[in-house]
Amino acid sequence: MRSEQEINAAIDRYADTVRRLCMIQLKNYADTEDIFQNVFLKYALSSRSFESPEHEKAWFIRVTINACKDLIKSFFRSRTVSLDQLMEQPGQLLEDHREVLEAVISLPRKYREVIYLHYYEGYTAPQISEILGKNTNTVYTLLARSKNLLKERLGGDAHV
């Protein structure tokens, strides 16, 4: 079990990443908060040591993605919040990024994951392949396809 100081430091470093990743996956504020708490509880109870800050960050991303997938597959997941309701929550999203976020959220999950990790977290395709357990060429293909889908949804001339 980790100290309170370690847990608070991890929350300071990874809270935004975990929340954004959950929002991309779940499209729901309440579920995002549930997964957020579960991920940091798992971290608090874990005695796992990390080789580097990058290794720790990759662990948070992998645990978050897995928790989101588990929730999506869950039989008890029946309550959802529309994107319009989400957008009305103060302080959640900046107005100028709404259209892009809507387009990213509307992508199938396999495309949302790679877009998020590449553009929001700054990972390269080889790093994403390691995080997601996919072939590097598959990641390149998913990135290309997701960029094309986003261009279509954002009007064709949008810079993705």
Coordinates of C-alpha atoms in Angstrom, one line a residue:
M1 CA 0.0 0.0 0.0
R2 CA 1.3 3.5 -0.9
S3 CA 1.6 6.5 1.3
E4 CA -0.8 9.4 1.1
Q5 CA 1.9 11.6 -0.2
E6 CA 2.7 9.1 -3.1
I7 CA -1.0 8.9 -4.0
N8 CA -1.5 12.7 -4.0
A9 CA 1.5 13.1 -6.2
A10 CA 0.2 10.6 -8.6
I11 CA -3.2 12.3 -8.7
D12 CA -1.5 15.6 -9.4
R13 CA 0.5 14.0 -12.3
Y14 CA -2.2 11.8 -13.9
A15 CA -5.6 13.1 -13.0
D16 CA -6.1 15.0 -16.2
T17 CA -4.9 12.1 -18.3
V18 CA -7.1 9.6 -16.6
R19 CA -10.2 11.8 -16.8
R20 CA -9.7 12.7 -20.5
L21 CA -9.1 9.1 -21.4
C22 CA -12.3 8.1 -19.6
M23 CA -14.3 10.8 -21.3
I24 CA -13.1 9.7 -24.7
Q25 CA -14.0 6.1 -23.9
L26 CA -17.2 6.5 -21.9
K27 CA -18.7 9.8 -23.1
N28 CA -20.2 10.1 -19.6
Y29 CA -19.1 12.3 -16.7
A30 CA -20.5 10.1 -13.9
D31 CA -18.8 6.9 -15.3
T32 CA -15.6 8.9 -15.7
E33 CA -15.6 9.8 -12.1
D34 CA -16.2 6.2 -11.0
I35 CA -13.4 4.9 -13.2
F36 CA -11.1 7.7 -12.0
Q37 CA -11.7 6.7 -8.4
N38 CA -11.2 3.0 -9.2
V39 CA -7.9 3.6 -11.0
F40 CA -6.4 5.6 -8.2
L41 CA -7.7 3.2 -5.6
K42 CA -6.0 0.4 -7.5
Y43 CA -2.8 2.5 -7.6
A44 CA -3.1 3.2 -3.8
L45 CA -3.5 -0.5 -3.0
S46 CA -0.8 -1.7 -5.4
S47 CA 2.8 -2.3 -4.3
R48 CA 4.1 -2.3 -7.9
S49 CA 7.2 -0.4 -8.5
F50 CA 7.8 1.5 -11.8
E51 CA 11.1 1.7 -13.8
S52 CA 10.5 5.3 -14.9
P53 CA 7.8 8.0 -15.0
E54 CA 6.9 6.9 -18.5
H55 CA 6.4 3.3 -17.2
E56 CA 4.1 4.6 -14.5
K57 CA 2.2 6.8 -17.0
A58 CA 1.8 3.8 -19.3
W59 CA 0.5 1.8 -16.4
F60 CA -2.2 4.4 -15.6
I61 CA -3.2 4.5 -19.3
R62 CA -3.5 0.7 -19.6
V63 CA -5.4 0.4 -16.3
T64 CA -7.8 3.2 -17.3
I65 CA -8.5 1.7 -20.7
N66 CA -9.1 -1.7 -19.2
A67 CA -11.4 -0.3 -16.6
C68 CA -13.4 1.6 -19.3
K69 CA -13.6 -1.6 -21.4
D70 CA -14.8 -3.6 -18.4
L71 CA -17.5 -0.9 -17.6
I72 CA -18.6 -0.8 -21.3
K73 CA -19.0 -4.6 -21.3
S74 CA -20.8 -4.6 -17.9
F75 CA -24.3 -5.9 -17.8
F76 CA -25.2 -3.1 -15.3
R77 CA -24.2 -0.2 -17.6
S78 CA -27.6 1.1 -18.6
R79 CA -27.5 4.8 -17.6
T80 CA -25.9 7.1 -20.2
V81 CA -25.7 10.9 -20.6
S82 CA -26.0 12.5 -24.0
L83 CA -23.2 14.5 -25.4
D84 CA -25.4 17.6 -25.3
Q85 CA -25.9 17.2 -21.5
L86 CA -22.1 16.7 -21.1
M87 CA -21.4 19.9 -23.0
E88 CA -23.7 21.9 -20.7
Q89 CA -21.7 21.1 -17.6
P90 CA -19.7 24.2 -16.7
G91 CA -15.9 24.0 -16.8
Q92 CA -15.8 20.6 -18.7
L93 CA -14.9 21.6 -22.2
L94 CA -13.7 24.7 -24.0
E95 CA -16.2 26.0 -26.6
D96 CA -13.6 26.1 -29.5
H97 CA -12.7 22.4 -29.0
R98 CA -16.3 21.1 -28.9
E99 CA -16.6 20.2 -32.6
V100 CA -13.3 18.3 -32.6
L101 CA -14.1 16.5 -29.3
E102 CA -17.5 15.5 -30.7
A103 CA -15.9 14.1 -33.8
V104 CA -13.3 12.2 -31.7
I105 CA -15.9 10.8 -29.4
S106 CA -18.1 9.7 -32.3
L107 CA -15.3 7.5 -33.6
P108 CA -15.3 3.7 -33.0
R109 CA -13.4 2.8 -29.8
K110 CA -10.3 1.4 -31.6
Y111 CA -9.8 4.7 -33.4
R112 CA -10.6 6.9 -30.3
E113 CA -7.8 5.1 -28.4
V114 CA -5.0 5.7 -30.9
I115 CA -6.1 9.3 -31.6
Y116 CA -6.2 10.1 -27.9
L117 CA -2.8 8.5 -27.2
H118 CA -1.2 10.1 -30.2
Y119 CA -2.6 13.6 -30.2
Y120 CA -3.5 14.2 -26.6
E121 CA -0.8 12.3 -24.8
G122 CA 2.0 12.6 -27.5
Y123 CA 2.9 8.9 -27.8
T124 CA 4.4 7.6 -31.0
A125 CA 3.0 4.7 -32.9
P126 CA 5.6 2.2 -31.5
Q127 CA 4.8 3.4 -28.0
I128 CA 1.0 3.1 -28.6
S129 CA 1.6 -0.4 -30.0
E130 CA 3.3 -1.4 -26.7
I131 CA 0.6 0.2 -24.6
L132 CA -2.3 -1.4 -26.4
G133 CA -0.6 -4.6 -27.2
K134 CA -1.0 -4.2 -31.0
N135 CA 1.4 -4.5 -33.9
T136 CA 3.1 -1.1 -34.8
N137 CA 1.9 -1.3 -38.4
T138 CA -1.7 -1.8 -37.1
V139 CA -1.4 1.3 -35.0
Y140 CA -0.2 3.3 -38.1
T141 CA -3.2 1.9 -40.1
L142 CA -5.6 2.9 -37.3
L143 CA -4.1 6.4 -37.0
A144 CA -4.4 6.9 -40.8
R145 CA -8.0 5.6 -40.9
S146 CA -9.1 7.6 -37.9
K147 CA -7.5 10.8 -39.3
N148 CA -9.5 10.2 -42.5
L149 CA -12.7 9.7 -40.6
L150 CA -12.1 12.9 -38.6
K151 CA -11.4 14.8 -41.8
E152 CA -14.7 13.6 -43.2
R153 CA -16.6 14.5 -40.0
L154 CA -15.0 17.9 -39.7
G155 CA -15.6 19.0 -43.2
G156 CA -12.7 17.6 -45.3
D157 CA -10.3 20.5 -45.0
A158 CA -9.9 20.4 -41.3
H159 CA -6.3 19.9 -40.0
V160 CA -6.1 16.8 -37.9

